[in-house]
PDB file of C-alpha atoms in Angstrom:
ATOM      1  CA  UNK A 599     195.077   9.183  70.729  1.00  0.00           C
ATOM      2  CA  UNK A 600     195.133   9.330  66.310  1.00  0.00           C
ATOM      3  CA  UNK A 601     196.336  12.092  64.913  1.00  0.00           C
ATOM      4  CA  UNK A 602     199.294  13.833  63.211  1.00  0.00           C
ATOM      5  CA  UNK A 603     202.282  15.150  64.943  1.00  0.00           C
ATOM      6  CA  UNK A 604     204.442  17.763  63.833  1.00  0.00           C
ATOM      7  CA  UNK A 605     208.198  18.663  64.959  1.00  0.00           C
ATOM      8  CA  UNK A 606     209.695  20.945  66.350  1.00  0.00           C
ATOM      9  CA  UNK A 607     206.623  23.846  66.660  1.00  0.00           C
ATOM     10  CA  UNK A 608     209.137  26.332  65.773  1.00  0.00           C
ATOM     11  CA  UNK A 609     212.673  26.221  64.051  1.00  0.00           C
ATOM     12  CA  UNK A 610     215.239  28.616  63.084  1.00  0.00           C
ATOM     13  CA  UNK A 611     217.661  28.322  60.157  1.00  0.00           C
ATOM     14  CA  UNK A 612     220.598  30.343  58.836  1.00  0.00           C
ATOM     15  CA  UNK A 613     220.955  30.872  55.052  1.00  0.00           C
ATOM     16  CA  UNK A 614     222.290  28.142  53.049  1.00  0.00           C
ATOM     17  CA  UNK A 615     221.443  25.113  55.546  1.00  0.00           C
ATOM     18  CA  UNK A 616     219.337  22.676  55.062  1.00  0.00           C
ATOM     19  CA  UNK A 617     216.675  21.720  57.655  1.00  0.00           C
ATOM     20  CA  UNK A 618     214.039  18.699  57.722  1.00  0.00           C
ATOM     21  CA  UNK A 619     210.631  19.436  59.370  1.00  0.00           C
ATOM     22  CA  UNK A 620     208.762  15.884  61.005  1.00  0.00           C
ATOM     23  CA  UNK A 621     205.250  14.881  60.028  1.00  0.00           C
ATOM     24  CA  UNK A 622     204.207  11.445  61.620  1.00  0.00           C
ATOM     25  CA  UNK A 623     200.790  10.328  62.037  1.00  0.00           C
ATOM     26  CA  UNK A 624     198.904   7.043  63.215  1.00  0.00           C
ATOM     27  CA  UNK A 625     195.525   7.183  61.583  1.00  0.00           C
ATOM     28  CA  UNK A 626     196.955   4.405  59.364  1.00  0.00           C
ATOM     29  CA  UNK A 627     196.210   6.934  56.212  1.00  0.00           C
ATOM     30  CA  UNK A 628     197.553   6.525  52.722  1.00  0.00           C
ATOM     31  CA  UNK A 629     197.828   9.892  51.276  1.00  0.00           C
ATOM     32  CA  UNK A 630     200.015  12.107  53.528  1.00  0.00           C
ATOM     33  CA  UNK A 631     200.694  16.255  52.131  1.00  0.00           C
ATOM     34  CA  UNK A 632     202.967  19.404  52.541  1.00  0.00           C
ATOM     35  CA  UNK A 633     201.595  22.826  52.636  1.00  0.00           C
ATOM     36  CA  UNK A 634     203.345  25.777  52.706  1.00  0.00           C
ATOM     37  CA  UNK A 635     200.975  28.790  54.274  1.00  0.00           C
ATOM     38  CA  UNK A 636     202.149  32.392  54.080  1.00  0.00           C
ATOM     39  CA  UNK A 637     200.724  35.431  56.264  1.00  0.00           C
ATOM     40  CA  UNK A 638     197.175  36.441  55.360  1.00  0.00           C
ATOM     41  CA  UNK A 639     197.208  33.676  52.487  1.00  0.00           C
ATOM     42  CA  UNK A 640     196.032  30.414  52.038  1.00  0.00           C
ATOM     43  CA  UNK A 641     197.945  27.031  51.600  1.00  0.00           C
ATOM     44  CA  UNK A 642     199.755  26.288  48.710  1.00  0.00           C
ATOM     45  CA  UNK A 643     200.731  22.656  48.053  1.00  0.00           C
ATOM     46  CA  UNK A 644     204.184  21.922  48.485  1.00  0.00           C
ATOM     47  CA  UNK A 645     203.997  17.797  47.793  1.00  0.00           C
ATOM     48  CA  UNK A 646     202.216  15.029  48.334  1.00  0.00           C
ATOM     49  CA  UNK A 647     202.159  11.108  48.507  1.00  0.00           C
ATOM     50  CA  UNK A 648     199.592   8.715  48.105  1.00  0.00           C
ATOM     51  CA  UNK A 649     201.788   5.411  49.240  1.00  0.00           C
ATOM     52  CA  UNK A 650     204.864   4.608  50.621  1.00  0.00           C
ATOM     53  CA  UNK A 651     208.411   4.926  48.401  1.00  0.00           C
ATOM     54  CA  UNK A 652     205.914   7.054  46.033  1.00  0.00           C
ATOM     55  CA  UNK A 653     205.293  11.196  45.817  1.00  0.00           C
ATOM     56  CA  UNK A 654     204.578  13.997  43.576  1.00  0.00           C
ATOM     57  CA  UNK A 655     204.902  17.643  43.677  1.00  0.00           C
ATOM     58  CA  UNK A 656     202.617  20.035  43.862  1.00  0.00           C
ATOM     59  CA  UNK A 657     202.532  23.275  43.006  1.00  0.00           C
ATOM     60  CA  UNK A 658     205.652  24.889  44.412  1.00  0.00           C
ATOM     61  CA  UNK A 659     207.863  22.164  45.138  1.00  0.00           C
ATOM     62  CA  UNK A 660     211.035  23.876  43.648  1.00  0.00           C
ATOM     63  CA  UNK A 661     213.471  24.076  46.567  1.00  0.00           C
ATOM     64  CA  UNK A 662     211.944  21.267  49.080  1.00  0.00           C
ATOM     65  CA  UNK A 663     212.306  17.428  48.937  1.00  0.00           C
ATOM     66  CA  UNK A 664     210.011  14.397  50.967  1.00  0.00           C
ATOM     67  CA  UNK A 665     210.871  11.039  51.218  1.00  0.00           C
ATOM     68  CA  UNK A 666     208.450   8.030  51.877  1.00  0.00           C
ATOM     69  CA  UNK A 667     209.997   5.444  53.694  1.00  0.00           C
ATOM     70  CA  UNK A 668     207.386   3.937  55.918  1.00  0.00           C
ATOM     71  CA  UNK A 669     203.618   4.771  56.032  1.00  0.00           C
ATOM     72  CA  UNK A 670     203.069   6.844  59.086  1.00  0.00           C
ATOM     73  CA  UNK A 671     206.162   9.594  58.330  1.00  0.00           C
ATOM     74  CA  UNK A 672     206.811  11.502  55.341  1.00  0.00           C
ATOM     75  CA  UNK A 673     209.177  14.453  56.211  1.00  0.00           C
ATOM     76  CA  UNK A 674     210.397  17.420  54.208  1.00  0.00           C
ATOM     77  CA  UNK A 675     213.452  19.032  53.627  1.00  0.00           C
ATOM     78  CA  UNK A 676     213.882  22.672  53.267  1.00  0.00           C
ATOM     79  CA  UNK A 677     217.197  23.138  51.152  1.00  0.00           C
ATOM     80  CA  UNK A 678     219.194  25.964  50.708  1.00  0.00           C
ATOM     81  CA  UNK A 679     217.786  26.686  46.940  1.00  0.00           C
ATOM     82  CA  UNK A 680     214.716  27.511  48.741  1.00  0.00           C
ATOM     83  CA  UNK A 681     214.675  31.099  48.299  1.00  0.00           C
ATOM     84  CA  UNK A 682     212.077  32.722  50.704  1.00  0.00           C
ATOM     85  CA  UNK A 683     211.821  29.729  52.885  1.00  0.00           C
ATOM     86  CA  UNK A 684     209.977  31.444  56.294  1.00  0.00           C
ATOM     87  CA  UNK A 685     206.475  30.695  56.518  1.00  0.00           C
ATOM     88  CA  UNK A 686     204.437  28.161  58.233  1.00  0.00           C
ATOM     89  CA  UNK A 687     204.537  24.546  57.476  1.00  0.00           C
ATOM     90  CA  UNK A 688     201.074  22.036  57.663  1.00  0.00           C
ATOM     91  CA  UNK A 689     201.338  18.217  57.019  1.00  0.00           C
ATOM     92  CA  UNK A 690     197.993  16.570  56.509  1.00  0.00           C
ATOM     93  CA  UNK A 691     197.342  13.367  55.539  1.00  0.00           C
ATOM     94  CA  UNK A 692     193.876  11.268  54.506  1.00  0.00           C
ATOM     95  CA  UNK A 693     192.312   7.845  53.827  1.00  0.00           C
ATOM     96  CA  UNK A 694     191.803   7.167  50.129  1.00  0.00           C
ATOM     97  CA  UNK A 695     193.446   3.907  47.766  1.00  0.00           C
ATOM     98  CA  UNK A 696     194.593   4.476  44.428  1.00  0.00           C
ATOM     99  CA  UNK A 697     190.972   3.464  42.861  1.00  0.00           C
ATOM    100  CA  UNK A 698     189.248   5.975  44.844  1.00  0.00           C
ATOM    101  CA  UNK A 699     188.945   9.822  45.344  1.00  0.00           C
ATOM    102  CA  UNK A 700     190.924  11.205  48.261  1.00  0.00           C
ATOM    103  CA  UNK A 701     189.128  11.869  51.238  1.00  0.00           C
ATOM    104  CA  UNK A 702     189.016  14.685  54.108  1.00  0.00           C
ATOM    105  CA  UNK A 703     192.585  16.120  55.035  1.00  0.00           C
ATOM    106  CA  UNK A 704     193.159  15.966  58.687  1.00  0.00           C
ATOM    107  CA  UNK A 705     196.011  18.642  59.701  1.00  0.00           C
ATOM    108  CA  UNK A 706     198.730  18.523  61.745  1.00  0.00           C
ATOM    109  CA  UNK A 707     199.689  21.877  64.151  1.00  0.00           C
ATOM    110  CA  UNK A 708     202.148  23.148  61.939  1.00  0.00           C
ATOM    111  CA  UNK A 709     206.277  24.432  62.002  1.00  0.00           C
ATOM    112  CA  UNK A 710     206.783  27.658  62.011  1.00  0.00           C
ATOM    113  CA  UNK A 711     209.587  28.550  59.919  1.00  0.00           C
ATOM    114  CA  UNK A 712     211.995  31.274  60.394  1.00  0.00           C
ATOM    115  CA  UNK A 713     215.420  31.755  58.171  1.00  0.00           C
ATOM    116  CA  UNK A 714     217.597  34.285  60.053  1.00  0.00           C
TER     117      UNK A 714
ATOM    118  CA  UNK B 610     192.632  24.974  36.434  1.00  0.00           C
ATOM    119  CA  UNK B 611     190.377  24.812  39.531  1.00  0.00           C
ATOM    120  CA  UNK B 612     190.296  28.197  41.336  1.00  0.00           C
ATOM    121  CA  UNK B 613     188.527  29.011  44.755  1.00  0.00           C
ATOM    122  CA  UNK B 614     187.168  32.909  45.580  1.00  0.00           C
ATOM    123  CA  UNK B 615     186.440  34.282  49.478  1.00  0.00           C
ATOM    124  CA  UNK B 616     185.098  37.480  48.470  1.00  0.00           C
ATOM    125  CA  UNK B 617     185.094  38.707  52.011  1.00  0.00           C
ATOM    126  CA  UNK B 618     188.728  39.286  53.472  1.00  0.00           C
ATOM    127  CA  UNK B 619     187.477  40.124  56.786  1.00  0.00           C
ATOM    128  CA  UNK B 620     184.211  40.011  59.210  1.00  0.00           C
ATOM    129  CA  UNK B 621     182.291  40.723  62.246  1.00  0.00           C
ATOM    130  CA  UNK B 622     179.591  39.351  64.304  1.00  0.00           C
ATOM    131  CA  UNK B 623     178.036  40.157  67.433  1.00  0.00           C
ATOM    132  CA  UNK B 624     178.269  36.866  70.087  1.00  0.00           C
ATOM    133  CA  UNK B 625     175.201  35.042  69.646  1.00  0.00           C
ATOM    134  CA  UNK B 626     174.223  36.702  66.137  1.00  0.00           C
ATOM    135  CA  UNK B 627     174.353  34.293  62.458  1.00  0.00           C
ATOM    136  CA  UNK B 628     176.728  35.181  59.936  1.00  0.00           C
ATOM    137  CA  UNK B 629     177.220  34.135  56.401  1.00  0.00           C
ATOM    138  CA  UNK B 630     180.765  33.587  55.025  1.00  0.00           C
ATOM    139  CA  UNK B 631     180.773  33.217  51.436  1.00  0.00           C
ATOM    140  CA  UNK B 632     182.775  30.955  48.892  1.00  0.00           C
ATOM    141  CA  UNK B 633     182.911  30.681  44.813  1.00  0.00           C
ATOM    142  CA  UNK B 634     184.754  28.191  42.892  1.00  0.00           C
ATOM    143  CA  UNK B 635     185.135  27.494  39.179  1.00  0.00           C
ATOM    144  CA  UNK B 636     185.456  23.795  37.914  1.00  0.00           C
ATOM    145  CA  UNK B 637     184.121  22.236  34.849  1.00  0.00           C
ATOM    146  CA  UNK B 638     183.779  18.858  36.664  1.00  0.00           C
ATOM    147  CA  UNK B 639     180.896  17.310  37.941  1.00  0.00           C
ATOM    148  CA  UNK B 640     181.658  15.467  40.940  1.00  0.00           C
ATOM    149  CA  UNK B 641     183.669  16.749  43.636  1.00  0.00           C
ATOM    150  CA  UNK B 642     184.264  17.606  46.920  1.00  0.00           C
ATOM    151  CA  UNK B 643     183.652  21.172  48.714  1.00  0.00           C
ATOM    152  CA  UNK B 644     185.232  21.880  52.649  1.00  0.00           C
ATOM    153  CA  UNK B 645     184.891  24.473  54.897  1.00  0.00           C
ATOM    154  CA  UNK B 646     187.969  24.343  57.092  1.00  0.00           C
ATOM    155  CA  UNK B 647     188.618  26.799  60.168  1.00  0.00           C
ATOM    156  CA  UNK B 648     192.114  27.738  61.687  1.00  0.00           C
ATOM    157  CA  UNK B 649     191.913  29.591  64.976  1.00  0.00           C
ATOM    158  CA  UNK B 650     195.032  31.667  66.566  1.00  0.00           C
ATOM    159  CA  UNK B 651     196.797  28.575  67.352  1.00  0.00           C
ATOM    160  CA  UNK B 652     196.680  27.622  63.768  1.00  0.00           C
ATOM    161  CA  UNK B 653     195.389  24.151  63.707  1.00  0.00           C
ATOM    162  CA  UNK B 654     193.440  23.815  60.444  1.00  0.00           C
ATOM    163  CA  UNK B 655     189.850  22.349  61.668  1.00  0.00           C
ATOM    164  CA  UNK B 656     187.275  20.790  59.319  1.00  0.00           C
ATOM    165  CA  UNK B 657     184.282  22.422  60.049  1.00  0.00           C
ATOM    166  CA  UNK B 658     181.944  21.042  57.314  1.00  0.00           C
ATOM    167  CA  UNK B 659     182.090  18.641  53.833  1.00  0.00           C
ATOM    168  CA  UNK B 660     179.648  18.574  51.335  1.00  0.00           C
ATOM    169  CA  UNK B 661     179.675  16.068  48.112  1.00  0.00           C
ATOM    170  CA  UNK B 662     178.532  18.043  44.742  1.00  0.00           C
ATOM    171  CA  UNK B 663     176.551  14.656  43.769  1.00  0.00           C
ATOM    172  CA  UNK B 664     174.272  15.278  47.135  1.00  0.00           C
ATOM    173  CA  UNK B 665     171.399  17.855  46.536  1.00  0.00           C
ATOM    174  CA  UNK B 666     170.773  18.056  50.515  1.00  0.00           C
ATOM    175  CA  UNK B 667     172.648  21.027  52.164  1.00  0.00           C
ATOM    176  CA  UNK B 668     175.404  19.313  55.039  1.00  0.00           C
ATOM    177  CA  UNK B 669     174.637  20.159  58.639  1.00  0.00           C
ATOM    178  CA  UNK B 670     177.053  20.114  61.736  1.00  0.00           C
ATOM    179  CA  UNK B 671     175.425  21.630  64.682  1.00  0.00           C
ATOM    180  CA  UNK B 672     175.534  25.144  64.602  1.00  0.00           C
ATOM    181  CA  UNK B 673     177.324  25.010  60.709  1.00  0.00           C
ATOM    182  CA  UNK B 674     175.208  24.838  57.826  1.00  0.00           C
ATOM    183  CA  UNK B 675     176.527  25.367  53.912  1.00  0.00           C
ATOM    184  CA  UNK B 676     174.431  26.365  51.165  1.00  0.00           C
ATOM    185  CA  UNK B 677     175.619  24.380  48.313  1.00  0.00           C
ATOM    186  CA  UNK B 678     174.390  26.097  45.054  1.00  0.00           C
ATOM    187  CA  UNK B 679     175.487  23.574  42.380  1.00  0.00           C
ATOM    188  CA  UNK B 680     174.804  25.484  39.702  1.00  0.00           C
ATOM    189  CA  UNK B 681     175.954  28.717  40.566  1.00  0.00           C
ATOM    190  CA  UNK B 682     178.881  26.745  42.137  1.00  0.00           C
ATOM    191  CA  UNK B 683     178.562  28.762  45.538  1.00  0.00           C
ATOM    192  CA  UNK B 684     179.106  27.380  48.490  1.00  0.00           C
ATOM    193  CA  UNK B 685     178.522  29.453  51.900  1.00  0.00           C
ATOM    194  CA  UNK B 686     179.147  29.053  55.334  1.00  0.00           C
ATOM    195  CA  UNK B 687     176.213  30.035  57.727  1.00  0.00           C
ATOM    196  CA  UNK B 688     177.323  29.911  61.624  1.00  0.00           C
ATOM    197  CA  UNK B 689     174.542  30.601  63.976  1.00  0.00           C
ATOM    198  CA  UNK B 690     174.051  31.326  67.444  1.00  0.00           C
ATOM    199  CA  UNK B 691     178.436  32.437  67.287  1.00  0.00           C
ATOM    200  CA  UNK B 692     180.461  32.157  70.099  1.00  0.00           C
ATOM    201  CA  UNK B 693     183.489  33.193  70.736  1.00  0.00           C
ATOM    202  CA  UNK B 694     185.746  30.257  69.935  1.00  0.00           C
ATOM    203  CA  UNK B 695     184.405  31.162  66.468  1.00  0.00           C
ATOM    204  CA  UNK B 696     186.520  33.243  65.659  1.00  0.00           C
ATOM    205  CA  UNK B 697     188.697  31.925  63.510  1.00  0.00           C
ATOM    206  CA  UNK B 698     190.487  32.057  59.579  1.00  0.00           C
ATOM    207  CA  UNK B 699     188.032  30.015  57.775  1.00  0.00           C
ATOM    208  CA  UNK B 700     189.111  28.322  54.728  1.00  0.00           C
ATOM    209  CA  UNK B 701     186.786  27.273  51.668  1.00  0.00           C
ATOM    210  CA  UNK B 702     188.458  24.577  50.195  1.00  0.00           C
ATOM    211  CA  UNK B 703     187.330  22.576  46.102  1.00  0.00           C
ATOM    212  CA  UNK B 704     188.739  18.960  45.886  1.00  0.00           C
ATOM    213  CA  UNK B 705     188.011  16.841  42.310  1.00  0.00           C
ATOM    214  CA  UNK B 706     187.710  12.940  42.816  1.00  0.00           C
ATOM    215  CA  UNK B 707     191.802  11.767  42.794  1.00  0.00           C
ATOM    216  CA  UNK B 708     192.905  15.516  42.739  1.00  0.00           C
ATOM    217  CA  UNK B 709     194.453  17.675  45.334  1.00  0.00           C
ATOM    218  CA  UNK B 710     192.806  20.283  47.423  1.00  0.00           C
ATOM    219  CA  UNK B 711     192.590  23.553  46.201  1.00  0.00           C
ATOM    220  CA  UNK B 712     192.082  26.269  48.687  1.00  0.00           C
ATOM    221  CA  UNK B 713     190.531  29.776  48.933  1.00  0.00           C
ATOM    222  CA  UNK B 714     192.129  32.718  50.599  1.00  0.00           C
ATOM    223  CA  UNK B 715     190.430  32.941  53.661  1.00  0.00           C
ATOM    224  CA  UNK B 716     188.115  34.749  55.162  1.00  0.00           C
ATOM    225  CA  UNK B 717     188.838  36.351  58.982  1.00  0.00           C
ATOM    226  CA  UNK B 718     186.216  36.104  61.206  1.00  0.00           C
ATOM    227  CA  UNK B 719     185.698  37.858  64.666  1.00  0.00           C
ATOM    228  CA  UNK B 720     183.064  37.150  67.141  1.00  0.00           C
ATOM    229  CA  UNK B 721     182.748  40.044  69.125  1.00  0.00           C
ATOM    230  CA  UNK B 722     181.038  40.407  72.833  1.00  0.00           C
TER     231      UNK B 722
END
């Protein structure tokens, strides 16, 4: 079946590590995104990338990092100079090219966060 | 900067009954894109309906119908005949041509029985 995968469901961290949450998907889309959701609020765009070895942040990107190796993955990295990092993580990802709009986000089922 | 409004934190519905979920957003662009997006308890964000500003007629999936208001740029949710795997965070969401989403705060629905 398509669709985007997200690993582990839940994770636990201690303060100061570093910890790398999985987004993969196989819809063969270009544009793949972060979004950071907090309770009772909606998603806030953490960063995004629109083809491989390329990305931008978004609006709060100060304390995570993404890499863009290959098409289908594009993971991100919770670092310790994240300061409030527990919340719940969505990867999406869509179908556009760089000479068109981007298209509907499909959404992954999320990582819950929680620094102890 | 784009901004998206859900004026309605929280509602009910009786099973079976039509409710109206609303959703406001401020742009000064013409073209763009407007979602409705629903996340249930197990948190998978759903796409429930997509409307293009450029396209006068109002989308329609099944038992989900928008009223886009262009010019008032409103853009409701109407859910008839609700069941109870409606109830769900639904999420209004604005998107420019080659921007990023921007996404209201959410509006929690419950069906009730």
């Amino acid at each position: 079946d398509g669709g985007i995968t997200q690993s582990p469901k839940y994770l636990f961290r201690k303060e100061g590590q570093n910890v790398t949450l999985s987004c993969e998907q196989n819809l063969n889309h270009d544009a793949m995104y972060w979004y950071r959701q907090d309770p009772g609020q909606g998603l806030r765009l953490i960063y995004y990338s629109q083809i491989v070895n390329d990305f931008q942040k978004g609006d709060i990107a100060e304390g995570y990092s993404v890499s863009r190796e290959k098409k289908e993955s594009f993971p991100l990295t919770v670092t310790s100079a994240q300061k409030n990092p527990t919340a719940f993580y969505l990867c999406a990802s869509s179908e556009t090219t760089l000479s068109t709009s981007t298209d509907t986000q499909y959404f992954g089922p999320g990582t819950r966060l929680t620094v102890l | 900067a784009q901004t998206v409004t859900q004026s309605q934190p929280e509602m009910s519905v009786q099973e079976a009954e039509t409710v109206t979920l609303s959703c406001t957003y401020d742009t000064s662009e013409n073209n763009y894109y407007l979602f409705w997006y629903k996340q249930p308890p197990s948190r998978q964000m759903i796409l429930v309906i997509r409307q293009e500003a450029y396209k006068q007629q109002n989308a329609t999936e099944n038992r989900f119908s928008v009223n886009f208001q262009k010019a008032a740029k409103s853009f409701s949710l109407k859910i008839s005949d609700s069941q109870l795997g409606d109830t769900a965070m639904y999420f209004c969401a604005f998107m420019n041509y080659g921007q990023n989403f921007v996404f209201g705060p959410g509006t929690r629905l419950s069906v009730l029985p």
